[in-house]
PDB file of C-alpha atoms in Angstrom:
ATOM      1  CA  HIS A  25      -0.091  48.521 230.805  1.00 38.00           C
ATOM      2  CA  ALA A  26      -3.609  47.297 231.350  1.00 36.00           C
ATOM      3  CA  GLY A  27      -4.169  46.444 234.986  1.00 38.00           C
ATOM      4  CA  ALA A  28      -5.783  48.441 237.730  1.00 34.00           C
ATOM      5  CA  ARG A  29      -4.120  51.209 239.565  1.00 38.00           C
ATOM      6  CA  THR A  30      -4.050  48.940 242.533  1.00 35.00           C
ATOM      7  CA  CYS A  31      -2.451  50.689 245.456  1.00 36.00           C
ATOM      8  CA  HIS A  32      -1.967  54.287 246.383  1.00 36.00           C
ATOM      9  CA  GLN A  33      -0.724  56.397 249.281  1.00 35.00           C
ATOM     10  CA  ARG A  34      -0.090  59.954 248.303  1.00 33.00           C
ATOM     11  CA  ARG A  35      -2.103  59.708 245.134  1.00 34.00           C
ATOM     12  CA  VAL A  36      -4.028  57.220 243.011  1.00 35.00           C
ATOM     13  CA  GLY A  37      -1.570  56.565 241.020  1.00 37.00           C
ATOM     14  CA  GLY A  38     -10.673  29.799 208.527  1.00 40.00           C
ATOM     15  CA  SER A  39     -10.247  29.848 204.683  1.00 39.00           C
ATOM     16  CA  SER A  40     -13.021  31.007 202.378  1.00 39.00           C
ATOM     17  CA  HIS A  41     -13.779  30.115 198.815  1.00 39.00           C
ATOM     18  CA  HIS A  42     -15.267  33.462 197.974  1.00 39.00           C
ATOM     19  CA  ALA A  43     -14.451  34.768 194.504  1.00 40.00           C
ATOM     20  CA  HIS A  44     -12.136  37.382 195.969  1.00 44.00           C
ATOM     21  CA  THR A  45     -10.594  35.942 199.068  1.00 43.00           C
ATOM     22  CA  PRO A  46      -8.785  38.519 201.229  1.00 47.00           C
ATOM     23  CA  CYS A  47      -5.121  38.011 201.831  1.00 53.00           C
ATOM     24  CA  ARG A  48      -4.497  36.692 205.319  1.00 58.00           C
ATOM     25  CA  PHE A  49      -2.638  38.903 207.704  1.00 60.00           C
ATOM     26  CA  GLY A  50       0.975  37.839 207.846  1.00 59.00           C
ATOM     27  CA  GLN A  51       1.389  37.042 204.169  1.00 58.00           C
ATOM     28  CA  GLY A  52       3.482  40.171 203.694  1.00 53.00           C
ATOM     29  CA  ALA A  53       5.794  39.862 206.662  1.00 50.00           C
ATOM     30  CA  ALA A  54       8.104  42.780 205.854  1.00 51.00           C
ATOM     31  CA  ALA A  55       5.199  45.173 205.445  1.00 49.00           C
ATOM     32  CA  ASP A  56       3.450  43.835 208.543  1.00 51.00           C
ATOM     33  CA  SER A  57       6.575  44.349 210.647  1.00 52.00           C
ATOM     34  CA  ALA A  58       7.259  47.825 209.272  1.00 54.00           C
ATOM     35  CA  GLY A  59       3.613  48.805 209.623  1.00 51.00           C
ATOM     36  CA  GLU A  60       3.463  47.723 213.242  1.00 54.00           C
ATOM     37  CA  ARG A  61       6.689  49.438 214.136  1.00 53.00           C
ATOM     38  CA  PHE A  62       5.492  52.748 212.746  1.00 52.00           C
ATOM     39  CA  ALA A  63       1.971  52.383 214.140  1.00 51.00           C
ATOM     40  CA  LEU A  64       3.215  51.467 217.610  1.00 52.00           C
ATOM     41  CA  CYS A  65       5.685  54.360 217.842  1.00 50.00           C
ATOM     42  CA  LEU A  66       2.993  56.827 216.676  1.00 49.00           C
ATOM     43  CA  PHE A  67       0.491  55.307 219.112  1.00 47.00           C
ATOM     44  CA  HIS A  68       2.698  55.414 222.162  1.00 47.00           C
ATOM     45  CA  VAL A  69       3.634  59.044 221.595  1.00 47.00           C
ATOM     46  CA  CYS A  70       0.075  60.277 220.872  1.00 47.00           C
ATOM     47  CA  VAL A  71      -2.563  58.331 222.721  1.00 47.00           C
ATOM     48  CA  SER A  72      -1.127  55.784 225.202  1.00 49.00           C
ATOM     49  CA  PRO A  73      -2.853  56.104 228.577  1.00 50.00           C
ATOM     50  CA  ASP A  74      -0.524  53.585 230.287  1.00 55.00           C
ATOM     51  CA  ALA A  75      -0.051  55.698 233.379  1.00 52.00           C
ATOM     52  CA  LEU A  76      -3.740  55.132 234.291  1.00 53.00           C
ATOM     53  CA  ASN A  77      -3.178  51.363 234.528  1.00 54.00           C
ATOM     54  CA  THR A  78       0.052  50.946 236.447  1.00 53.00           C
ATOM     55  CA  PRO A  79      -0.097  50.472 240.187  1.00 46.00           C
ATOM     56  CA  THR A  80       1.608  52.789 242.641  1.00 43.00           C
ATOM     57  CA  PRO A  81       2.583  50.280 245.343  1.00 42.00           C
ATOM     58  CA  PRO A  82       2.971  51.002 249.065  1.00 38.00           C
ATOM     59  CA  HIS A  83       6.513  50.682 250.343  1.00 39.00           C
ATOM     60  CA  SER A  84       6.029  47.647 252.568  1.00 37.00           C
ATOM     61  CA  HIS A  85       7.125  44.523 250.745  1.00 38.00           C
ATOM     62  CA  SER A  86       5.942  41.918 253.258  1.00 36.00           C
ATOM     63  CA  LEU A  87       2.267  42.595 254.037  1.00 34.00           C
ATOM     64  CA  PRO A  88      -0.821  42.097 251.930  1.00 39.00           C
ATOM     65  CA  CYS A  89      -2.120  45.285 250.330  1.00 41.00           C
ATOM     66  CA  PRO A  90      -4.150  46.975 253.103  1.00 37.00           C
ATOM     67  CA  GLN A  91      -7.725  48.069 252.543  1.00 39.00           C
ATOM     68  CA  GLU A  92      -6.819  51.777 252.381  1.00 36.00           C
ATOM     69  CA  TYR A  93      -4.532  51.012 249.410  1.00 38.00           C
ATOM     70  CA  LEU A  94      -7.139  49.240 247.380  1.00 41.00           C
ATOM     71  CA  PRO A  95      -8.385  51.021 244.251  1.00 47.00           C
ATOM     72  CA  THR A  96     -11.286  53.396 244.712  1.00 47.00           C
ATOM     73  CA  ARG A  97     -11.231  55.385 241.487  1.00 57.00           C
ATOM     74  CA  GLY A  98     -12.133  54.791 237.885  1.00 64.00           C
ATOM     75  CA  ALA A  99     -10.035  55.685 234.870  1.00 67.00           C
ATOM     76  CA  TRP A 100     -11.321  59.218 234.562  1.00 75.00           C
ATOM     77  CA  SER A 101     -10.895  60.008 238.262  1.00 79.00           C
ATOM     78  CA  THR A 102      -7.429  58.549 238.228  1.00 75.00           C
ATOM     79  CA  ALA A 103      -6.482  60.675 235.236  1.00 77.00           C
ATOM     80  CA  VAL A 104      -7.809  63.831 236.910  1.00 81.00           C
ATOM     81  CA  GLN A 105      -5.976  63.015 240.158  1.00 80.00           C
ATOM     82  CA  LEU A 106      -2.723  62.381 238.246  1.00 77.00           C
ATOM     83  CA  VAL A 107      -2.954  65.679 236.385  1.00 82.00           C
ATOM     84  CA  LYS A 108      -3.762  67.611 239.616  1.00 84.00           C
ATOM     85  CA  THR A 109      -0.886  65.979 241.486  1.00 82.00           C
ATOM     86  CA  ASP A 110       1.897  65.683 238.888  1.00 78.00           C
ATOM     87  CA  GLY A 111       0.713  67.645 235.871  1.00 81.00           C
ATOM     88  CA  VAL A 112      -0.298  66.580 232.401  1.00 83.00           C
ATOM     89  CA  VAL A 113       3.137  65.092 231.686  1.00 78.00           C
ATOM     90  CA  ALA A 114       2.392  62.355 234.269  1.00 76.00           C
ATOM     91  CA  LEU A 115       0.076  60.733 231.706  1.00 78.00           C
ATOM     92  CA  TRP A 116       3.149  60.077 229.513  1.00 79.00           C
ATOM     93  CA  ARG A 117       5.459  58.868 232.248  1.00 77.00           C
ATOM     94  CA  GLY A 118       7.578  55.987 230.956  1.00 77.00           C
ATOM     95  CA  LEU A 119       7.175  57.145 227.353  1.00 81.00           C
ATOM     96  CA  VAL A 120      10.777  56.564 226.248  1.00 82.00           C
ATOM     97  CA  PRO A 121      11.032  52.878 227.190  1.00 82.00           C
ATOM     98  CA  SER A 122       7.460  52.399 225.921  1.00 81.00           C
ATOM     99  CA  VAL A 123       8.321  53.753 222.493  1.00 84.00           C
ATOM    100  CA  VAL A 124      11.660  51.902 222.271  1.00 83.00           C
ATOM    101  CA  ARG A 125      10.109  48.619 223.357  1.00 81.00           C
ATOM    102  CA  GLY A 126       7.022  49.114 221.193  1.00 81.00           C
ATOM    103  CA  GLY A 127       9.042  49.616 218.052  1.00 82.00           C
ATOM    104  CA  TYR A 128      10.969  46.359 218.062  1.00 78.00           C
ATOM    105  CA  TYR A 129       8.654  44.236 220.225  1.00 86.00           C
ATOM    106  CA  GLY A 130       5.804  44.874 217.801  1.00 83.00           C
ATOM    107  CA  GLY A 131       8.038  44.308 214.776  1.00 84.00           C
ATOM    108  CA  ILE A 132       9.342  41.027 216.177  1.00 88.00           C
ATOM    109  CA  ARG A 133       6.004  39.543 217.168  1.00 87.00           C
ATOM    110  CA  LEU A 134       4.186  40.293 213.954  1.00 82.00           C
ATOM    111  CA  GLY A 135       7.262  39.812 211.780  1.00 86.00           C
ATOM    112  CA  LEU A 136       7.617  36.281 213.197  1.00 89.00           C
ATOM    113  CA  TYR A 137       3.906  35.433 212.886  1.00 88.00           C
ATOM    114  CA  ALA A 138       4.019  34.769 209.116  1.00 85.00           C
ATOM    115  CA  PRO A 139       7.138  32.522 208.942  1.00 90.00           C
ATOM    116  CA  LEU A 140       6.034  30.617 212.064  1.00 91.00           C
ATOM    117  CA  LYS A 141       2.567  30.098 210.590  1.00 88.00           C
ATOM    118  CA  GLN A 142       4.047  28.882 207.293  1.00 87.00           C
ATOM    119  CA  THR A 143       6.400  26.498 209.097  1.00 90.00           C
ATOM    120  CA  LEU A 144       3.589  25.053 211.195  1.00 89.00           C
ATOM    121  CA  GLN A 145       1.369  24.715 208.118  1.00 86.00           C
ATOM    122  CA  ALA A 146       4.076  22.749 206.326  1.00 85.00           C
ATOM    123  CA  ALA A 147       4.621  20.573 209.401  1.00 84.00           C
ATOM    124  CA  VAL A 148       0.926  19.553 209.695  1.00 81.00           C
ATOM    125  CA  GLY A 149       0.250  19.501 205.963  1.00 74.00           C
ATOM    126  CA  ALA A 150      -2.207  22.380 206.154  1.00 54.00           C
ATOM    127  CA  SER A 151      -0.581  24.210 203.256  1.00 50.00           C
ATOM    128  CA  GLU A 152      -1.143  21.228 200.967  1.00 49.00           C
ATOM    129  CA  ARG A 153      -4.879  21.405 201.678  1.00 51.00           C
ATOM    130  CA  GLY A 154      -4.834  25.147 201.020  1.00 49.00           C
ATOM    131  CA  ARG A 155      -6.131  25.906 204.518  1.00 58.00           C
ATOM    132  CA  GLU A 156      -4.896  27.670 207.589  1.00 68.00           C
ATOM    133  CA  THR A 157      -6.273  25.847 210.611  1.00 79.00           C
ATOM    134  CA  VAL A 158      -7.216  27.779 213.727  1.00 83.00           C
ATOM    135  CA  ALA A 159      -4.717  25.693 215.686  1.00 86.00           C
ATOM    136  CA  VAL A 160      -1.900  26.754 213.355  1.00 88.00           C
ATOM    137  CA  ARG A 161      -2.771  30.427 213.635  1.00 88.00           C
ATOM    138  CA  ILE A 162      -3.076  30.266 217.436  1.00 90.00           C
ATOM    139  CA  SER A 163       0.195  28.356 217.800  1.00 91.00           C
ATOM    140  CA  ALA A 164       2.037  30.819 215.569  1.00 91.00           C
ATOM    141  CA  GLY A 165       0.639  33.793 217.443  1.00 91.00           C
ATOM    142  CA  LEU A 166       1.472  32.374 220.882  1.00 92.00           C
ATOM    143  CA  SER A 167       5.036  31.472 219.834  1.00 93.00           C
ATOM    144  CA  ALA A 168       5.692  34.894 218.209  1.00 93.00           C
ATOM    145  CA  GLY A 169       4.473  36.651 221.360  1.00 93.00           C
ATOM    146  CA  VAL A 170       6.715  34.610 223.633  1.00 94.00           C
ATOM    147  CA  VAL A 171       9.871  35.280 221.582  1.00 93.00           C
ATOM    148  CA  ALA A 172       9.156  39.031 221.358  1.00 93.00           C
ATOM    149  CA  CYS A 173       8.502  39.233 225.128  1.00 93.00           C
ATOM    150  CA  LEU A 174      11.756  37.476 225.982  1.00 92.00           C
ATOM    151  CA  LEU A 175      13.721  40.022 223.970  1.00 90.00           C
ATOM    152  CA  SER A 176      11.924  43.128 225.229  1.00 90.00           C
ATOM    153  CA  HIS A 177      10.938  42.428 228.845  1.00 91.00           C
ATOM    154  CA  PRO A 178      13.600  44.614 230.566  1.00 91.00           C
ATOM    155  CA  LEU A 179      12.197  47.717 228.840  1.00 88.00           C
ATOM    156  CA  GLU A 180       8.689  46.727 229.854  1.00 87.00           C
ATOM    157  CA  LEU A 181       9.870  46.399 233.425  1.00 90.00           C
ATOM    158  CA  VAL A 182      11.509  49.830 233.331  1.00 88.00           C
ATOM    159  CA  LYS A 183       8.372  51.420 231.877  1.00 85.00           C
ATOM    160  CA  ILE A 184       6.264  50.034 234.683  1.00 85.00           C
ATOM    161  CA  ARG A 185       8.735  51.109 237.370  1.00 85.00           C
ATOM    162  CA  MET A 186       8.811  54.658 235.931  1.00 82.00           C
ATOM    163  CA  GLN A 187       5.006  54.829 235.858  1.00 77.00           C
ATOM    164  CA  ALA A 188       4.715  53.425 239.381  1.00 74.00           C
ATOM    165  CA  ASP A 189       7.199  55.924 240.818  1.00 68.00           C
ATOM    166  CA  ASP A 190       5.307  57.538 243.699  1.00 56.00           C
ATOM    167  CA  GLY A 191       7.639  60.370 244.449  1.00 53.00           C
ATOM    168  CA  HIS A 192       9.575  58.650 247.277  1.00 50.00           C
ATOM    169  CA  ARG A 193      11.988  57.040 244.891  1.00 54.00           C
ATOM    170  CA  GLN A 194      14.869  58.748 243.157  1.00 57.00           C
ATOM    171  CA  ARG A 195      13.749  59.874 239.747  1.00 60.00           C
ATOM    172  CA  ARG A 196      15.671  58.061 237.008  1.00 72.00           C
ATOM    173  CA  GLY A 197      15.581  57.910 233.226  1.00 82.00           C
ATOM    174  CA  MET A 198      15.377  54.674 231.256  1.00 87.00           C
ATOM    175  CA  LEU A 199      19.104  53.905 231.398  1.00 88.00           C
ATOM    176  CA  GLY A 200      19.206  54.851 235.081  1.00 88.00           C
ATOM    177  CA  TRP A 201      16.451  52.353 235.918  1.00 88.00           C
ATOM    178  CA  LEU A 202      18.099  49.629 233.875  1.00 90.00           C
ATOM    179  CA  ARG A 203      21.383  50.191 235.734  1.00 90.00           C
ATOM    180  CA  HIS A 204      19.676  50.394 239.140  1.00 89.00           C
ATOM    181  CA  ILE A 205      17.734  47.158 238.639  1.00 90.00           C
ATOM    182  CA  TYR A 206      20.798  45.309 237.373  1.00 92.00           C
ATOM    183  CA  GLN A 207      23.003  46.460 240.224  1.00 92.00           C
ATOM    184  CA  HIS A 208      20.561  46.201 243.135  1.00 90.00           C
ATOM    185  CA  GLU A 209      18.055  43.479 242.193  1.00 89.00           C
ATOM    186  CA  GLY A 210      20.216  40.532 241.173  1.00 89.00           C
ATOM    187  CA  GLY A 211      21.559  41.409 237.748  1.00 90.00           C
ATOM    188  CA  LEU A 212      19.886  39.597 234.862  1.00 90.00           C
ATOM    189  CA  THR A 213      17.421  37.968 237.304  1.00 90.00           C
ATOM    190  CA  GLY A 214      16.208  41.392 238.338  1.00 90.00           C
ATOM    191  CA  LEU A 215      15.753  42.524 234.757  1.00 91.00           C
ATOM    192  CA  LEU A 216      13.545  39.498 234.166  1.00 91.00           C
ATOM    193  CA  SER A 217      11.356  40.131 237.197  1.00 88.00           C
ATOM    194  CA  GLY A 218       7.745  39.320 236.341  1.00 87.00           C
ATOM    195  CA  ILE A 219       8.720  37.496 233.176  1.00 91.00           C
ATOM    196  CA  ARG A 220       6.335  34.587 233.637  1.00 89.00           C
ATOM    197  CA  PRO A 221       3.060  36.558 233.587  1.00 88.00           C
ATOM    198  CA  ALA A 222       4.601  38.774 230.937  1.00 89.00           C
ATOM    199  CA  LEU A 223       5.199  35.750 228.721  1.00 92.00           C
ATOM    200  CA  LEU A 224       1.626  34.632 229.317  1.00 91.00           C
ATOM    201  CA  ARG A 225       0.265  38.049 228.495  1.00 88.00           C
ATOM    202  CA  ALA A 226       2.425  38.403 225.361  1.00 90.00           C
ATOM    203  CA  ALA A 227       1.335  34.979 224.075  1.00 92.00           C
ATOM    204  CA  LEU A 228      -2.305  35.790 224.737  1.00 91.00           C
ATOM    205  CA  LEU A 229      -1.970  39.223 223.158  1.00 90.00           C
ATOM    206  CA  THR A 230      -0.392  38.106 219.875  1.00 90.00           C
ATOM    207  CA  GLY A 231      -2.484  34.932 219.635  1.00 90.00           C
ATOM    208  CA  SER A 232      -5.809  36.653 220.306  1.00 91.00           C
ATOM    209  CA  GLN A 233      -4.935  39.718 218.231  1.00 90.00           C
ATOM    210  CA  THR A 234      -3.849  37.973 215.025  1.00 88.00           C
ATOM    211  CA  VAL A 235      -6.402  35.148 215.099  1.00 88.00           C
ATOM    212  CA  SER A 236      -9.354  37.354 215.975  1.00 91.00           C
ATOM    213  CA  TYR A 237      -8.353  39.894 213.313  1.00 91.00           C
ATOM    214  CA  ASP A 238      -8.177  37.176 210.622  1.00 86.00           C
ATOM    215  CA  TYR A 239     -11.560  35.848 211.690  1.00 89.00           C
ATOM    216  CA  CYS A 240     -13.197  39.285 211.962  1.00 91.00           C
ATOM    217  CA  LYS A 241     -11.915  40.306 208.540  1.00 90.00           C
ATOM    218  CA  THR A 242     -13.559  37.224 207.024  1.00 87.00           C
ATOM    219  CA  LEU A 243     -16.704  37.959 208.993  1.00 90.00           C
ATOM    220  CA  VAL A 244     -16.964  41.579 207.867  1.00 90.00           C
ATOM    221  CA  ALA A 245     -16.134  40.983 204.199  1.00 86.00           C
ATOM    222  CA  GLU A 246     -17.614  37.596 203.425  1.00 83.00           C
ATOM    223  CA  HIS A 247     -20.374  36.845 205.904  1.00 83.00           C
ATOM    224  CA  TRP A 248     -21.757  40.342 206.604  1.00 84.00           C
ATOM    225  CA  ARG A 249     -20.613  41.669 203.159  1.00 81.00           C
ATOM    226  CA  LEU A 250     -20.207  45.182 204.581  1.00 81.00           C
ATOM    227  CA  ALA A 251     -17.161  46.097 202.458  1.00 81.00           C
ATOM    228  CA  ALA A 252     -14.685  44.756 199.934  1.00 83.00           C
ATOM    229  CA  PRO A 253     -12.332  42.112 201.404  1.00 81.00           C
ATOM    230  CA  ASP A 254      -9.175  44.232 201.207  1.00 84.00           C
ATOM    231  CA  SER A 255     -10.652  47.652 201.692  1.00 89.00           C
ATOM    232  CA  ALA A 256      -9.613  50.072 204.429  1.00 88.00           C
ATOM    233  CA  GLN A 257     -13.146  49.899 205.815  1.00 90.00           C
ATOM    234  CA  THR A 258     -12.810  46.122 206.296  1.00 91.00           C
ATOM    235  CA  HIS A 259      -9.412  46.509 207.936  1.00 91.00           C
ATOM    236  CA  PHE A 260     -10.720  49.183 210.274  1.00 92.00           C
ATOM    237  CA  ALA A 261     -13.849  47.293 211.324  1.00 92.00           C
ATOM    238  CA  ALA A 262     -11.995  43.980 211.831  1.00 93.00           C
ATOM    239  CA  SER A 263      -9.284  45.636 213.906  1.00 93.00           C
ATOM    240  CA  VAL A 264     -11.809  47.363 216.188  1.00 92.00           C
ATOM    241  CA  LEU A 265     -13.554  44.055 216.823  1.00 93.00           C
ATOM    242  CA  ALA A 266     -10.184  42.328 217.366  1.00 93.00           C
ATOM    243  CA  GLY A 267      -9.366  44.982 219.966  1.00 93.00           C
ATOM    244  CA  LEU A 268     -12.404  43.919 222.039  1.00 93.00           C
ATOM    245  CA  CYS A 269     -11.304  40.290 221.942  1.00 93.00           C
ATOM    246  CA  THR A 270      -7.660  41.096 222.710  1.00 92.00           C
ATOM    247  CA  THR A 271      -8.446  43.310 225.666  1.00 93.00           C
ATOM    248  CA  THR A 272     -10.677  40.725 227.311  1.00 93.00           C
ATOM    249  CA  CYS A 273      -8.252  37.810 226.723  1.00 92.00           C
ATOM    250  CA  THR A 274      -5.207  39.631 228.087  1.00 92.00           C
ATOM    251  CA  MET A 275      -6.665  41.490 231.102  1.00 92.00           C
ATOM    252  CA  PRO A 276      -6.130  38.846 233.806  1.00 92.00           C
ATOM    253  CA  ALA A 277      -2.482  38.195 232.823  1.00 91.00           C
ATOM    254  CA  ASP A 278      -1.962  41.943 232.393  1.00 89.00           C
ATOM    255  CA  VAL A 279      -3.153  42.779 235.881  1.00 91.00           C
ATOM    256  CA  ILE A 280      -0.978  40.044 237.420  1.00 92.00           C
ATOM    257  CA  LYS A 281       2.054  40.981 235.307  1.00 88.00           C
ATOM    258  CA  THR A 282       1.804  44.674 236.172  1.00 86.00           C
ATOM    259  CA  ARG A 283       1.635  44.060 239.883  1.00 89.00           C
ATOM    260  CA  MET A 284       4.564  41.645 239.854  1.00 89.00           C
ATOM    261  CA  CYS A 285       6.714  44.086 237.820  1.00 84.00           C
ATOM    262  CA  ALA A 286       5.823  47.123 239.924  1.00 83.00           C
ATOM    263  CA  ASP A 287       6.318  45.477 243.331  1.00 84.00           C
ATOM    264  CA  PRO A 288       8.154  42.086 243.111  1.00 85.00           C
ATOM    265  CA  GLY A 289       8.660  42.039 246.881  1.00 86.00           C
ATOM    266  CA  ARG A 290       4.951  41.976 247.562  1.00 88.00           C
ATOM    267  CA  TYR A 291       4.066  39.843 244.538  1.00 90.00           C
ATOM    268  CA  PRO A 292       6.849  37.238 244.051  1.00 89.00           C
ATOM    269  CA  SER A 293       4.924  34.717 241.982  1.00 90.00           C
ATOM    270  CA  ILE A 294       1.807  34.285 239.861  1.00 92.00           C
ATOM    271  CA  GLY A 295       0.176  32.093 242.570  1.00 92.00           C
ATOM    272  CA  VAL A 296       0.832  34.504 245.434  1.00 92.00           C
ATOM    273  CA  THR A 297      -0.287  37.487 243.350  1.00 92.00           C
ATOM    274  CA  LEU A 298      -3.508  35.785 242.216  1.00 93.00           C
ATOM    275  CA  ALA A 299      -4.331  34.549 245.717  1.00 93.00           C
ATOM    276  CA  ASN A 300      -3.635  38.037 247.232  1.00 92.00           C
ATOM    277  CA  MET A 301      -5.855  39.792 244.679  1.00 92.00           C
ATOM    278  CA  LEU A 302      -8.765  37.353 244.944  1.00 93.00           C
ATOM    279  CA  ARG A 303      -8.628  37.326 248.761  1.00 93.00           C
ATOM    280  CA  HIS A 304      -8.611  41.105 249.163  1.00 91.00           C
ATOM    281  CA  GLU A 305     -10.411  42.329 246.033  1.00 91.00           C
ATOM    282  CA  GLY A 306     -12.554  39.524 244.638  1.00 91.00           C
ATOM    283  CA  LEU A 307     -12.850  37.850 241.280  1.00 91.00           C
ATOM    284  CA  HIS A 308     -13.735  41.038 239.451  1.00 90.00           C
ATOM    285  CA  VAL A 309     -10.201  42.324 239.998  1.00 91.00           C
ATOM    286  CA  LEU A 310      -9.044  40.208 237.032  1.00 91.00           C
ATOM    287  CA  LEU A 311     -10.923  42.531 234.697  1.00 91.00           C
ATOM    288  CA  ARG A 312     -10.296  45.731 236.647  1.00 88.00           C
ATOM    289  CA  GLY A 313      -8.996  48.456 234.374  1.00 86.00           C
ATOM    290  CA  TRP A 314     -10.723  46.985 231.305  1.00 91.00           C
ATOM    291  CA  VAL A 315     -11.848  50.431 230.097  1.00 89.00           C
ATOM    292  CA  PRO A 316      -8.416  52.130 230.084  1.00 86.00           C
ATOM    293  CA  ALA A 317      -6.953  48.874 228.706  1.00 88.00           C
ATOM    294  CA  TYR A 318      -9.373  48.947 225.793  1.00 90.00           C
ATOM    295  CA  LEU A 319      -8.715  52.675 225.256  1.00 88.00           C
ATOM    296  CA  ARG A 320      -5.079  51.655 224.790  1.00 84.00           C
ATOM    297  CA  LEU A 321      -5.438  48.390 222.908  1.00 86.00           C
ATOM    298  CA  ALA A 322      -8.284  49.384 220.578  1.00 88.00           C
ATOM    299  CA  PRO A 323      -6.365  52.273 218.829  1.00 89.00           C
ATOM    300  CA  GLN A 324      -3.157  50.249 219.005  1.00 85.00           C
ATOM    301  CA  THR A 325      -4.761  47.254 217.258  1.00 88.00           C
ATOM    302  CA  THR A 326      -6.441  49.510 214.706  1.00 90.00           C
ATOM    303  CA  LEU A 327      -3.256  51.410 213.815  1.00 89.00           C
ATOM    304  CA  ILE A 328      -1.216  48.191 213.615  1.00 87.00           C
ATOM    305  CA  PHE A 329      -3.444  46.365 211.189  1.00 90.00           C
ATOM    306  CA  VAL A 330      -4.552  49.332 209.100  1.00 90.00           C
ATOM    307  CA  PHE A 331      -1.001  50.455 208.497  1.00 88.00           C
ATOM    308  CA  ALA A 332       0.326  46.904 208.005  1.00 85.00           C
ATOM    309  CA  GLU A 333      -2.411  45.944 205.555  1.00 87.00           C
ATOM    310  CA  GLN A 334      -2.063  49.145 203.502  1.00 84.00           C
ATOM    311  CA  LEU A 335       1.745  48.654 203.315  1.00 84.00           C
ATOM    312  CA  ARG A 336       1.191  44.999 202.295  1.00 81.00           C
ATOM    313  CA  LEU A 337      -1.206  46.010 199.501  1.00 84.00           C
ATOM    314  CA  ARG A 338       1.246  48.594 198.153  1.00 82.00           C
ATOM    315  CA  TRP A 339       4.381  46.454 198.464  1.00 76.00           C
TER     316      TRP A 339
END
């Protein structure tokens, strides 16, 4: 996930009244959910560069990250070093839990977005006015992200641990890691390690992704008039723009979450993690890894919305 490769030893590891108003995303919940499930599974197998973003922590769990462990390479250098050290397959480390989690995490968060939005609209009377307020969209997106994260976090934790494996740990598959964490790290508490920043990140991800996409689609079709409201060109352009917004909004929480999941001994809480990063690496650390994060989220966002919209139009 998006966050810098932070430590390394052996290697660097609104509504419109236009004549043809486009259908808001989330008005075909079944198609949205199915589209996201398919798009996410395809994306994780083909183009996910997650291994570039996950820290390979040192083994001490009590001291701040020493200067020699701080990141010194960009995304391209990290990728080259990974391939040289562990082979090309290292770029897909943690693929199995990533695909499994992506399939139902994505389906849950976008599948819940539409009913939550409709419920909130009814509660505030927005539906009677025929408008979807920004607050309603944001609240629905944040809530859907939180629920999806709660149900899928153990797999996210396993994926990060597999990607952060630095060779000194016993190699395990997905089930092996789940069993190990449950038996040796406090049972259910261990499986929920890093859940707080993960919840924050999931809420920001779904909220920024859905709201920015709705806004960008209106911008492209009605204000800039570059394409028809429900054309594939509009869906593609809006999703690319939404990817920029989503990456920037989620980066700080993503960096914190990744470090806490990869090394909970060194990073036990959001406050400690944030203070440690700012003290040793500066404010810019909160956006470190933005490029590989965008390379992951941009195609993900594009595939999700293009597939979901096309399925909605045909169903």
